[in-house]
Every structure is written in C-alpha cells, then in structure tokens.
CSV table of C-alpha atoms in Angstrom, one decimal:
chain,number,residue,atom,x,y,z
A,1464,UNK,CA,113.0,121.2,132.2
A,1465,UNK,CA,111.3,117.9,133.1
A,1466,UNK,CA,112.6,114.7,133.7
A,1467,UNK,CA,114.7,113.0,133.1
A,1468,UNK,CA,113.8,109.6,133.1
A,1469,UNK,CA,111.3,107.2,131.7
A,1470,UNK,CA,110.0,106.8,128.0
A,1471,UNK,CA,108.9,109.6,126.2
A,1472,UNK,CA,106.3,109.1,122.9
A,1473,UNK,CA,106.6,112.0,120.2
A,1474,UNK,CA,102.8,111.4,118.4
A,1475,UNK,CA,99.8,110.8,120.1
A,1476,UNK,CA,98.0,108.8,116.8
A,1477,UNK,CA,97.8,104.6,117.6
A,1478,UNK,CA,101.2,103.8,117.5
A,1479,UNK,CA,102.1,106.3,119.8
A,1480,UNK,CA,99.2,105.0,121.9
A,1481,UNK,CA,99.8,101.8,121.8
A,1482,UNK,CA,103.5,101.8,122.8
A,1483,UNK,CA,102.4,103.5,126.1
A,1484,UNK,CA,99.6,100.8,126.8
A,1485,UNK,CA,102.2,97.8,125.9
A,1486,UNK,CA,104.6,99.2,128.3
A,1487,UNK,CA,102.2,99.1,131.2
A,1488,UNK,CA,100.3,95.4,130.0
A,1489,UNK,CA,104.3,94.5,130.2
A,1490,UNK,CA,105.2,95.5,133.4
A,1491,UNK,CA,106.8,98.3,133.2
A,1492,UNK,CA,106.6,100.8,136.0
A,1493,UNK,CA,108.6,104.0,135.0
A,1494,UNK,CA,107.0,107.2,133.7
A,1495,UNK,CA,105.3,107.5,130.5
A,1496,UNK,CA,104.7,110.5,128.7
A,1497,UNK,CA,102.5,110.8,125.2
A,1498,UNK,CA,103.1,114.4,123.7
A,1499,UNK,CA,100.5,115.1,120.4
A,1500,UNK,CA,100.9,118.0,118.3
A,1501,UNK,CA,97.1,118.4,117.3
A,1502,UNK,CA,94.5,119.1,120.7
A,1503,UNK,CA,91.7,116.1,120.6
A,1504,UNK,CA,93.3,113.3,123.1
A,1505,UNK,CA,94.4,110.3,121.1
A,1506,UNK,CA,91.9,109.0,118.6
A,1507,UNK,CA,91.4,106.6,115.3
A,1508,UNK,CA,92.2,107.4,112.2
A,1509,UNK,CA,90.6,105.1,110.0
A,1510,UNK,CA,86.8,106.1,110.9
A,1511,UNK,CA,87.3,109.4,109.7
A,1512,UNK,CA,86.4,108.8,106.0
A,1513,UNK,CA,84.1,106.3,106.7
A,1514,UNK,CA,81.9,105.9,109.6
A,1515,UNK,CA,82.3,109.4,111.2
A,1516,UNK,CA,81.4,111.0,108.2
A,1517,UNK,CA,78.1,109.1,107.4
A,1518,UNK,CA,77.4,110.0,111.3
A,1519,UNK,CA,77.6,106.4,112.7
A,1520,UNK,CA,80.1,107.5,115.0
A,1521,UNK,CA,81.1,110.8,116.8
A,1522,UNK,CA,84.4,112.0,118.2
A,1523,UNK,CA,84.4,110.6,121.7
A,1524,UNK,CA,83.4,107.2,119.5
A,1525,UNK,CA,86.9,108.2,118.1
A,1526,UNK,CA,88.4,108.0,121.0
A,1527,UNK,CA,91.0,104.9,121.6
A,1528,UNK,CA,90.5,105.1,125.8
A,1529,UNK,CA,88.3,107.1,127.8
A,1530,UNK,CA,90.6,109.7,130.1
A,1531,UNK,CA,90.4,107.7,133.1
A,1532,UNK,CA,92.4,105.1,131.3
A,1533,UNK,CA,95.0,107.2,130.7
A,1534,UNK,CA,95.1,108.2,134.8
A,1535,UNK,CA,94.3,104.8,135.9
A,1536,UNK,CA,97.6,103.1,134.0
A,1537,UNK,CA,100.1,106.3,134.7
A,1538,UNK,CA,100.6,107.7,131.4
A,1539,UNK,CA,101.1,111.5,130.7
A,1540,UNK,CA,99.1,112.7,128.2
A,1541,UNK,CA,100.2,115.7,126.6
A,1542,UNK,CA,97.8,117.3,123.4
A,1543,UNK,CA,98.7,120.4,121.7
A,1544,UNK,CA,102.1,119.9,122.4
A,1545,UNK,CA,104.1,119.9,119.1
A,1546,UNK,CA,108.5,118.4,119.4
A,1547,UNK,CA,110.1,121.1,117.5
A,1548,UNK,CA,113.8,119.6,118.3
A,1549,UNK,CA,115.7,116.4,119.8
A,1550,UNK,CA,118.9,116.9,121.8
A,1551,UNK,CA,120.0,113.6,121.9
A,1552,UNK,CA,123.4,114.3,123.9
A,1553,UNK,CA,121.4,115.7,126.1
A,1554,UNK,CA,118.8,113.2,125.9
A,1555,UNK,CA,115.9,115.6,125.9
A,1556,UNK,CA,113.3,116.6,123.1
A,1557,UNK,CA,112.6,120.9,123.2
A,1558,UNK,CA,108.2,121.9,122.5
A,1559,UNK,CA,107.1,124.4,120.4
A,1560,UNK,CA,106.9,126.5,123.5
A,1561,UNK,CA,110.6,126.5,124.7
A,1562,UNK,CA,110.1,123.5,127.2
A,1563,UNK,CA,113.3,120.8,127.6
A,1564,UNK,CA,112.0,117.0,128.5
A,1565,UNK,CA,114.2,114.7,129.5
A,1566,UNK,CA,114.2,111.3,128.5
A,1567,UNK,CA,115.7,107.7,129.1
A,1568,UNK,CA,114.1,106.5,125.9
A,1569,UNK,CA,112.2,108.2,122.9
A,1570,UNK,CA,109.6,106.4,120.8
A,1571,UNK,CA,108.9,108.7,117.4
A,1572,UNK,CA,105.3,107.6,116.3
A,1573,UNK,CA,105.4,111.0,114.2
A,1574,UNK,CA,103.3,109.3,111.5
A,1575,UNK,CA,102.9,110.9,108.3
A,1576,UNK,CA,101.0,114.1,106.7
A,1577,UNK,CA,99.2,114.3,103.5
A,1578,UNK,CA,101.2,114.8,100.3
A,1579,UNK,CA,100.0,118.4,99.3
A,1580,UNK,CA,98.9,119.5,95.6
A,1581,UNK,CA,101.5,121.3,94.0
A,1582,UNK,CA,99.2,123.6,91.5
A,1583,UNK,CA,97.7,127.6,91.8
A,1584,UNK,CA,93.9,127.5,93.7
A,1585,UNK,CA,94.8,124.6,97.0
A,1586,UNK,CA,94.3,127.9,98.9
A,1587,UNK,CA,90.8,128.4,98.1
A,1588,UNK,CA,87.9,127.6,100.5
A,1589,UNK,CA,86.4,124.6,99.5
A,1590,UNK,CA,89.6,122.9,99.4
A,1591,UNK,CA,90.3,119.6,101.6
A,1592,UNK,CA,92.2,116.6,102.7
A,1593,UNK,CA,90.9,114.1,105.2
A,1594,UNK,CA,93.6,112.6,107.9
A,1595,UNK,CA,93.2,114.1,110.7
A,1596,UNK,CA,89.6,115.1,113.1
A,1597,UNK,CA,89.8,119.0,112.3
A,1598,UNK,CA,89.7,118.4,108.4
A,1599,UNK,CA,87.4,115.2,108.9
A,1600,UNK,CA,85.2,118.1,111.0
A,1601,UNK,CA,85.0,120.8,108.1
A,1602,UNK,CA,84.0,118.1,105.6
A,1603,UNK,CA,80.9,116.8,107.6
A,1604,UNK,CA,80.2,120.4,108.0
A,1605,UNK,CA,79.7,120.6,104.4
A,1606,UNK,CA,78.5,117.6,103.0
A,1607,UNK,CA,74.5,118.2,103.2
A,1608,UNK,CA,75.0,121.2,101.0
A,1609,UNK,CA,77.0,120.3,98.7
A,1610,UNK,CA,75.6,118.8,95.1
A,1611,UNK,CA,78.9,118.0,93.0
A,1612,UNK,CA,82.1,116.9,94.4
A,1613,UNK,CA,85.9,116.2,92.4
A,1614,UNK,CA,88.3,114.1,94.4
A,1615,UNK,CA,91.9,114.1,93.5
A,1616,UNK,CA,93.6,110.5,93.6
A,1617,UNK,CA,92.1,107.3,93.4
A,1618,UNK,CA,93.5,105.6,96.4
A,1619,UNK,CA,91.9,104.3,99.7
A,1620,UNK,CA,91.0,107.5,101.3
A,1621,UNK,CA,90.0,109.0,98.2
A,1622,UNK,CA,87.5,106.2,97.4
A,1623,UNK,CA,86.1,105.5,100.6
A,1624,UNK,CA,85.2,109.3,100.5
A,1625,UNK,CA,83.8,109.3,97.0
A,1626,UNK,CA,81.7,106.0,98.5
A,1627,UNK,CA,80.5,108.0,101.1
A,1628,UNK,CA,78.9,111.0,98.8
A,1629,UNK,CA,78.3,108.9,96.3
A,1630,UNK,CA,75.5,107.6,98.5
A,1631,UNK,CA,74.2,110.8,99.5
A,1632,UNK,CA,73.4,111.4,95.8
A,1633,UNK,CA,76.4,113.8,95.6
A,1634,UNK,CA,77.9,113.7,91.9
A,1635,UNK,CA,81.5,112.8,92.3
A,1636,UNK,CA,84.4,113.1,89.8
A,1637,UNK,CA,87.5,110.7,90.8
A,1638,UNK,CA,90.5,112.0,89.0
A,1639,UNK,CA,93.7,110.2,88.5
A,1640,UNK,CA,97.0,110.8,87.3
A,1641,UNK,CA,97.7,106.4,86.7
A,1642,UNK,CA,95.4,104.1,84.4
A,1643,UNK,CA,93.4,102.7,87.4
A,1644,UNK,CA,91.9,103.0,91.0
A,1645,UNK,CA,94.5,101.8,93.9
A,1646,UNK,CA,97.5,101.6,91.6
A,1647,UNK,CA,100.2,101.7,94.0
A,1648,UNK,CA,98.5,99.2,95.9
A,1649,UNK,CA,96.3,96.4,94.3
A,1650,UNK,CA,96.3,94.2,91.4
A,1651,UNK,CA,94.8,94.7,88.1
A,1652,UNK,CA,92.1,92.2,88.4
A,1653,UNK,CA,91.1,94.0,92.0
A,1654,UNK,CA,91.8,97.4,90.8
A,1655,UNK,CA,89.1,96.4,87.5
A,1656,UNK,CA,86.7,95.4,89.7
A,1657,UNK,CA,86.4,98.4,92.4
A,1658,UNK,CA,86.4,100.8,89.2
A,1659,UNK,CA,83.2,98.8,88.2
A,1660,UNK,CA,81.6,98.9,91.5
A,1661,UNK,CA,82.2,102.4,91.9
A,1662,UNK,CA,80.9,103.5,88.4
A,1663,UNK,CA,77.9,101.1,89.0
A,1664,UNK,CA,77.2,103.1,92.3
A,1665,UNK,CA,77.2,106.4,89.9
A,1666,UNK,CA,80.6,107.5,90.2
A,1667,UNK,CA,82.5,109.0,87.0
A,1668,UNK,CA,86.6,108.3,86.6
A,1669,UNK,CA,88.8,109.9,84.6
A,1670,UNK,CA,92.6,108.2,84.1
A,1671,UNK,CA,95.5,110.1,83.3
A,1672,UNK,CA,94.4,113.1,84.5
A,1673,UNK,CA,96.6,115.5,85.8
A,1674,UNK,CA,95.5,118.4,87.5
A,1675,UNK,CA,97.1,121.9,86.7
A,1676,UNK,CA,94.5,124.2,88.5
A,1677,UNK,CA,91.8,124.4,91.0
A,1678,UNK,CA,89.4,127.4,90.0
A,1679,UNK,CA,87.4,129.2,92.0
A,1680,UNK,CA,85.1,132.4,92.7
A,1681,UNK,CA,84.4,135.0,95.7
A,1682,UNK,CA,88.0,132.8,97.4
A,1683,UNK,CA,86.0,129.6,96.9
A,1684,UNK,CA,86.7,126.5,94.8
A,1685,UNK,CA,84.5,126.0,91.7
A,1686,UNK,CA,86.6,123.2,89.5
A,1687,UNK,CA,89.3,121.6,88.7
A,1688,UNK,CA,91.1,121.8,85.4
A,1689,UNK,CA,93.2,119.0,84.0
A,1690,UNK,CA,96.4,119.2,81.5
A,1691,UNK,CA,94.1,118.5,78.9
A,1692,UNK,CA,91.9,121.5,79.5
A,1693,UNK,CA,89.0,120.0,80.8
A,1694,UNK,CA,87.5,121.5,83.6
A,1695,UNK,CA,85.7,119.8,86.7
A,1696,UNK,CA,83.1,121.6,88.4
A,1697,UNK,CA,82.9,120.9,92.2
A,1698,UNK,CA,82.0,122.2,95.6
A,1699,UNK,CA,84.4,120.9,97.0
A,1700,UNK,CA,87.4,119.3,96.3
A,1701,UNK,CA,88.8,116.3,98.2
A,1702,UNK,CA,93.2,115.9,97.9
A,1703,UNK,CA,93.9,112.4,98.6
A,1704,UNK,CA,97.1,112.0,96.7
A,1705,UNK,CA,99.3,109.7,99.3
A,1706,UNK,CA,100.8,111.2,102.2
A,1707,UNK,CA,104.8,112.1,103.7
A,1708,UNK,CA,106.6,110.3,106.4
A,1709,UNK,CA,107.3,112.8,109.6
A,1710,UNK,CA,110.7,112.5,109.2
A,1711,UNK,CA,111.8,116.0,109.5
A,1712,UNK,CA,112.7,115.9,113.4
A,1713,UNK,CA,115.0,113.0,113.0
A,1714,UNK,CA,117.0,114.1,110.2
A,1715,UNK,CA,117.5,117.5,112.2
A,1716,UNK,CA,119.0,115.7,114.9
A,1717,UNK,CA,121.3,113.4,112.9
A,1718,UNK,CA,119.1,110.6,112.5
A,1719,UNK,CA,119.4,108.4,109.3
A,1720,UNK,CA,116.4,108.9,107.2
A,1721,UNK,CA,115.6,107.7,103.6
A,1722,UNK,CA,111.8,107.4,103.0
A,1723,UNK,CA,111.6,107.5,106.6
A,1724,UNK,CA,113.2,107.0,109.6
A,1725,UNK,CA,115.8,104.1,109.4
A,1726,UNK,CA,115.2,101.5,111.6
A,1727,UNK,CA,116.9,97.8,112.3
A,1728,UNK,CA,114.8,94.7,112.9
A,1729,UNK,CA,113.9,95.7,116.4
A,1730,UNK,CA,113.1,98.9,115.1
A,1731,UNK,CA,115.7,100.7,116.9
A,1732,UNK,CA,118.1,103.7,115.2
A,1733,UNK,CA,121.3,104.2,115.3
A,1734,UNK,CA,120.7,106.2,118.5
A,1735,UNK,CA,120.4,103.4,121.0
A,1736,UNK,CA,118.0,105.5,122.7
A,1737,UNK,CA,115.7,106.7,120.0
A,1738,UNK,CA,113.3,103.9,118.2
A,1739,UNK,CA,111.0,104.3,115.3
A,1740,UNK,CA,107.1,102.9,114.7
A,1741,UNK,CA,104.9,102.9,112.8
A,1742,UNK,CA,104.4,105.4,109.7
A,1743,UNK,CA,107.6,107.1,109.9
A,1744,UNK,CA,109.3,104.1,109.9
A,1745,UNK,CA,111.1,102.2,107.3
A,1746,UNK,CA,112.2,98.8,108.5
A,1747,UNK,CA,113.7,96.0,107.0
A,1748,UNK,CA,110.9,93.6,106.3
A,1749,UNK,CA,111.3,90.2,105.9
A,1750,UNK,CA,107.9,90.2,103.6
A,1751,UNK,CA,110.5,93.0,101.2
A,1752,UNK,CA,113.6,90.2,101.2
A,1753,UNK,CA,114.5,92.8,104.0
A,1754,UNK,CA,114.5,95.8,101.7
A,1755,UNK,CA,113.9,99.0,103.8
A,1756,UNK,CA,110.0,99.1,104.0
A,1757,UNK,CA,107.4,101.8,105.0
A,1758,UNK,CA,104.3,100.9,105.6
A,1759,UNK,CA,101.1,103.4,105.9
A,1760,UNK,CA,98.6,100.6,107.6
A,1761,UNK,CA,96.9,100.9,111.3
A,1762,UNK,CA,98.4,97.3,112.1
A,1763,UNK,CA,102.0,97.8,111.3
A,1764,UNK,CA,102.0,101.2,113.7
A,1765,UNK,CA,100.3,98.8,116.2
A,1766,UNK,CA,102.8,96.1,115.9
A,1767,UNK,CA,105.4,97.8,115.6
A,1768,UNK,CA,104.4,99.5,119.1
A,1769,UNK,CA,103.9,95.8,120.6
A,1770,UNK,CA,107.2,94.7,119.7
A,1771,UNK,CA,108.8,98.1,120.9
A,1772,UNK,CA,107.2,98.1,124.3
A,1773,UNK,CA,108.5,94.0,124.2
A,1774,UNK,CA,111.8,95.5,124.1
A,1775,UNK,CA,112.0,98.0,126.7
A,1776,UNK,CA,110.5,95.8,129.0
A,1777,UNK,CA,113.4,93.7,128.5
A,1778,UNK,CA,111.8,90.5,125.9
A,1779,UNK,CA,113.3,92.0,122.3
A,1780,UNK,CA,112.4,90.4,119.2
A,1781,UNK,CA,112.9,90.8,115.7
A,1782,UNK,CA,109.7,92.3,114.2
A,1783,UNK,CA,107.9,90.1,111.5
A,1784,UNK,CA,104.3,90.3,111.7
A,1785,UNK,CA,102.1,90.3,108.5
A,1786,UNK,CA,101.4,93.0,106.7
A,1787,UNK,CA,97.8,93.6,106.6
A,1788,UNK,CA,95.3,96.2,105.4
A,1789,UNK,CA,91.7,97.3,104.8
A,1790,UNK,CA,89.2,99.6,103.5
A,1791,UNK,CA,85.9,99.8,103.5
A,1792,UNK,CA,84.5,101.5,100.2
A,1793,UNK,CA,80.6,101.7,100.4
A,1794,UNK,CA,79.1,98.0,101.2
A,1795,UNK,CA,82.7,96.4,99.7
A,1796,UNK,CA,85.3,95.3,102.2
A,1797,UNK,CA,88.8,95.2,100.8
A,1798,UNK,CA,91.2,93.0,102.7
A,1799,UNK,CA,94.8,92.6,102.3
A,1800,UNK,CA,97.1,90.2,103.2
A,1801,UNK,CA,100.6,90.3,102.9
A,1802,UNK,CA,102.6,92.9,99.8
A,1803,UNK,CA,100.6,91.9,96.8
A,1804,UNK,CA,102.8,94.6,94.8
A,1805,UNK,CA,105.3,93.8,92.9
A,1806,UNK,CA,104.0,90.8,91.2
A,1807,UNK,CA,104.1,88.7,88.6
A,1808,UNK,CA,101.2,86.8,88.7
A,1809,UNK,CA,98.0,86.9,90.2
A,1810,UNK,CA,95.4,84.1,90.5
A,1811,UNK,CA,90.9,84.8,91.3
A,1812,UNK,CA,89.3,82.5,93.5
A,1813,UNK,CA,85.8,82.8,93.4
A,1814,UNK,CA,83.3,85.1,91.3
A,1815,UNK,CA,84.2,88.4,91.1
A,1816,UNK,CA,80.0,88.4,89.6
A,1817,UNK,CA,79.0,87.5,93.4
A,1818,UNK,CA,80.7,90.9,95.3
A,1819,UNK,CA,83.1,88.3,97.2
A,1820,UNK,CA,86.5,87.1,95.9
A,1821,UNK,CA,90.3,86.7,96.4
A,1822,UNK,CA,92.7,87.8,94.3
A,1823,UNK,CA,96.0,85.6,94.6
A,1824,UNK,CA,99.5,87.5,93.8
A,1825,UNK,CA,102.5,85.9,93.2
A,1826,UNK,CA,106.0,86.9,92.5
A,1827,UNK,CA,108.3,84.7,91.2
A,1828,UNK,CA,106.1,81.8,91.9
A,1829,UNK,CA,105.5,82.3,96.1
A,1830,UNK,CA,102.6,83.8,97.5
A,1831,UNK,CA,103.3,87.3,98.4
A,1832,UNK,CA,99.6,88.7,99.1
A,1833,UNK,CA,96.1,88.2,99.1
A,1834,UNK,CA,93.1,90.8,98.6
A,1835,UNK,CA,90.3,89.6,99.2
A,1836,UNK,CA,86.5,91.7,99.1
A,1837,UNK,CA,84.0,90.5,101.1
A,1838,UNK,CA,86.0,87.4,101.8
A,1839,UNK,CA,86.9,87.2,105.3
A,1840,UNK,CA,87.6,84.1,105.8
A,1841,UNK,CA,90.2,84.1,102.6
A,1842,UNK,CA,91.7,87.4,104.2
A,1843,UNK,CA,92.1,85.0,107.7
A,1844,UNK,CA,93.3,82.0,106.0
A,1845,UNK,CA,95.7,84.2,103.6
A,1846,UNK,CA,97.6,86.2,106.8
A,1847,UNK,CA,98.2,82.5,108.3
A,1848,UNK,CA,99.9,81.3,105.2
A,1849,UNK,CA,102.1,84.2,105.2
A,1850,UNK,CA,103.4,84.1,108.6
A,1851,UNK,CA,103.8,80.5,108.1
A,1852,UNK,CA,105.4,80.7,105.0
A,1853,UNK,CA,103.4,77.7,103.9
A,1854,UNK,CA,103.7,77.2,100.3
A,1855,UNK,CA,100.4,77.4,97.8
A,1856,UNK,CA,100.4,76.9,94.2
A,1857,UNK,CA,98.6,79.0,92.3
A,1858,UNK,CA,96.6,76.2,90.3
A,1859,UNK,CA,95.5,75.4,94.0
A,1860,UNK,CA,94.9,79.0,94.7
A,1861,UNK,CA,92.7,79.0,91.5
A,1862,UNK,CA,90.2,75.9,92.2
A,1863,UNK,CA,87.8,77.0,94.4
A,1864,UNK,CA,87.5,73.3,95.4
A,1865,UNK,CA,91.0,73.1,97.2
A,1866,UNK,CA,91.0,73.3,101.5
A,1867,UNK,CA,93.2,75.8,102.1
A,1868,UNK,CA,92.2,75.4,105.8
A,1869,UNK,CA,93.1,71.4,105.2
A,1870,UNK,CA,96.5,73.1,103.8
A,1871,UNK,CA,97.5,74.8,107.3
A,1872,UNK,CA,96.1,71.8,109.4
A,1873,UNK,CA,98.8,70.0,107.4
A,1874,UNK,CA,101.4,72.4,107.2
C-alpha cells in the first residue's frame, strides 16, 4: 500500500489537472497524486472534434503541461491506472491491479462517458464516438477514405464533427430523435439558425428520427435505419447522443449520487474527505435557484477545481462562477453565457443575416443566458451581467442601440 497522506485525484482529464496545479499555485506543500484510467498523460478534450481532426493540432499539442511540469511542481502522475474501489474508513482508494493508496483527501474528477446506443449493429467496425484521444485517433484514421458519413445526435460534438467532414466534401447525414439541432441546450431562434448554416454548408438533417438499427456487411457498418424504415447509408457512423456521469465508484462506496455525485456549495460530500468536480458533479447552483446542477462544460470542471484546491489550502468559498460554454462548428463560434434553458423568453440583438448575433433568454423576466455566434464581445459583456446580477430588460437587450458596456460601468 502507499501512503497515506496528501490529496489524491481519481481522473486525469482538466479538472483533475487543474486541482493538482491550484494546490501547488496555493501553497500547498504535501503530496499530490493524479491517477488516469486511459494511458496518454493528461490532455484537452475539447480539440478533439475540432482542431485535431482537421490536423491543426497533434497529440503533444493536446497536452495540458509538458512532463517536466508535472516533476518540476511535485505531482504524481499516474496513466493507465483505473480506481476500481474507495475504502473510505480506511481512507484509501484500491487500482484495477490490487494496489491500496492511502489518502488524507480524495478529489473525484471521474468526468463522464458517452451515452451508448442502445440498438443491434454498435458492434460493427465503422462504428464511433469521439471523447476521448484513442477514438479521436481511429476517426482521423479514417476520414480521407471515407465518402458518406451518418452522425447520430445533433448536439455540440455531433455538429462540430459533421462541420468538420462536411468541409472535406464528405456527405453527412445528422439524425435526430428532437425537432432541432442543440435542443437540450440552445434556444429556438439559435437552434434555427445553426440548422441553416449547416444545411447551407451541404449538410442534410432529419428530425424525429429514431434509430432502430445500424446495418452492416463483411462486420462493417453500411447504414443506419430509422423507425420509419428509412435507411442511411454511411461509412462510418458518428454516436454523439450525450454522455453519463462517472458516478459508479461513489455510489459503491456509500456516496450520495443522483445524476451525479452530490455535492454542497463547496463541493464537498457527505464524506468530509471525499469532494466532487467537475463532470460527475451535481452541485447546487445558484444560476439553478440552487437546484442540484451538472454541468458538462471545460470551465465548470476548471472552476470547480480552483475553488476545491482554495479550500484545501485553507481559503473555502462557496462556488458561484458563471456558467459558460462553447463550440466551434465550422467558421461559427457559439458562445454561452449563463443557463439559457428553461426559458420563457428570448430576445435577438443583431442580424442573424450578418453570421454574428446574441440571442437573449429570459425566464420569468431576468436574464438567465446569452448565446451569442461570432459575438465575442456580447459573450464578454453577457458573463459580467450574470455574475453581477445586474438587471437588463429585454426591450434593452433588443435595441442594438443600448450600451450595455455603459450598463456595467453604472451598475
């Protein structure tokens, strides 16, 4: 057994990284150890559909530090080296292979795994999600051969994939089960205008389309079949249908999980020597009226690590950052601000004509979230409103004439 003693981090993604470089920027001077299930050293996620597979970056562009970081600033790096169990009377966490670790603290940064497709033919070659550098790896592999692609869900990955073949010329399918792109997480007026932009860049959607089978020949996919008996033909098809919570290893030890791991304000459990980040995390967040909250975004695992590492190095805090998210879908940057969904009403400023516009949502007449394309400055503006809680009318949302930069000078 090692240990005990210091902070151990299950998940090696940028939560988990970021908890272990907060500790040291804090002061902290006890050990640190990172243990990651999958074998590349701690890398970003968020390239992976975008800029690694068009090439503009490689894997060590992937990578968040160089190793000498990791050396230089004490911290234990651990890849390959999957938590299987968590003793916490014992205060130790068992590996895959048999091995006890002691700990004075644990961090799960366990993040989340892609949702899998529940229908005969996911087995077939040909077959893929993109989340992690392995699958991201066996996609590039493929994509100057393939001519005809079907992706399955309409949300940010599965978009900013479609974008990508798209402009290689590769016909792409979208299929989804709702009535438009990004559902769960944009407006109609936003959601309208990326299914425009997406079809104008030669894309083909189809709504309300369920999938019952993936065919295939020779143990390779060929197509996808929907309920209503239409058949896709692809090369390869693309899963991007939401993704699980990691949750599994705290519920076996006790832990309370609903949608997640349960977490207070700090982000602590129950366990006073257990705390929760990132994607495995549901919180109570005060942009939810405190409802338990999970949030799948790279800044709310690296917040949530900052305020963490504040807390163990003795300067706790309630967490309350923004909300914020992006993704880049072919030469359109979506930015969001805030939990636009639920709303009740929603507000454009600008011309959605011009490529670059906000959308303003409202629920029950406050501001709850902004997404804004090619906006940047709205996206800026819209994140210090928020955290301010600085009222804006919609009417002055609206009129592209109204300062909303004079509106925080006042505030």
């Amino acid at each position: 057994m090692s240990g005990p003693g210091g902070i151990v981090i299950v998940g090696a993604g940028q939560g988990g990284f970021q908890v272990a470089a907060s500790l040291r920027e804090g002061g902290y001077e006890g050990s640190i150890l990172l243990l990651g299930d999958e074998p590349a050293p701690p890398y970003q996620r968020p390239p992976l559909s975008k800029a690694y597979l068009t090439g503009k970056t490689d894997a060590a562009g992937l990578q968040l530090r160089p190793e000498s970081f990791y050396a230089d600033h004490r911290i234990a790096v651990r890849t390959g080296a999957p938590v299987v169990a968590i003793d916490r009377g014992a205060r130790q966490v068992r590996l895959a292979d048999g091995e006890a670790i002691g700990y004075d603290h644990l961090v799960l940064a366990t993040g989340s795994r892609n949702r899998p497709l529940p229908v005969p033919g996911t087995d077939l070659a040909g077959v893929r999600q993109l989340r992690t550098l392995a699958e991201a790896d066996a996609i590039r592999a493929r994509l100057s051969e393939i001519r005809r692609v079907a992706v399955v869900g309409a949300g940010f990955i599965g978009l900013e994939f479609a974008a990508v073949a798209a402009a290689r010329s590769i016909a792409v399918t979208v299929l989804e089960a709702t009535d438009r792109p990004m559902a769960r997480a944009l407006s109609r007026p936003m959601s309208a205008f990326f299914r425009a932009a997406h079809e104008a860049a030669g894309i083909t959607f189809a709504f309300g389309a369920g999938v019952v089978r993936i065919h295939g020949e020779d143990g390779r996919a060929t197509g996808v079949e929907t309920a209503d008996g239409a058949i896709v033909p692809a090369d390869l098809v693309l899963v991007g249908i939401g993704v699980v919570p990691n949750a599994e290893l705290a519920a076996a030890a006790g832990l309370a999980v609903e949608n997640g791991v349960v977490v207070d304000a700090q982000l602590l459990t129950a366990d006073p020597a257990i705390s929760a980040i990132g994607d495995c995390a549901a919180y109570p967040s005060p942009f939810a009226d405190g409802a338990p909250t999970r949030i799948e975004a790279v800044q709310n695992a690296v917040d949530h690590a900052r305020c963490v590492a504040a807390r163990l190095n003795g300067r706790p805090a309630a967490y309350g950052a923004v909300p914020w998210f992006w993704s880049d879908q072919g030469p359109l940057k979506l930015q969001i601000a805030g939990l636009a969904v639920p709303h009740d009403e929603t507000v454009t400023r600008g011309d959605p004509g011009s490529g670059a516009f906000s959308v303003f949502c409202y629920r029950g007449g406050h501001l709850t979230g902004v997404e804004s394309v090619n906006k940047p400055a709205d996206h800026m503006v819209a994140r210090r409103l928020l955290a301010g809680r600085i009222p804006l009318a919609p009417r002055e949302a609206a009129d592209p004439a109204f300062d909303l930069k004079a509106r925080l000078s006042a505030a």
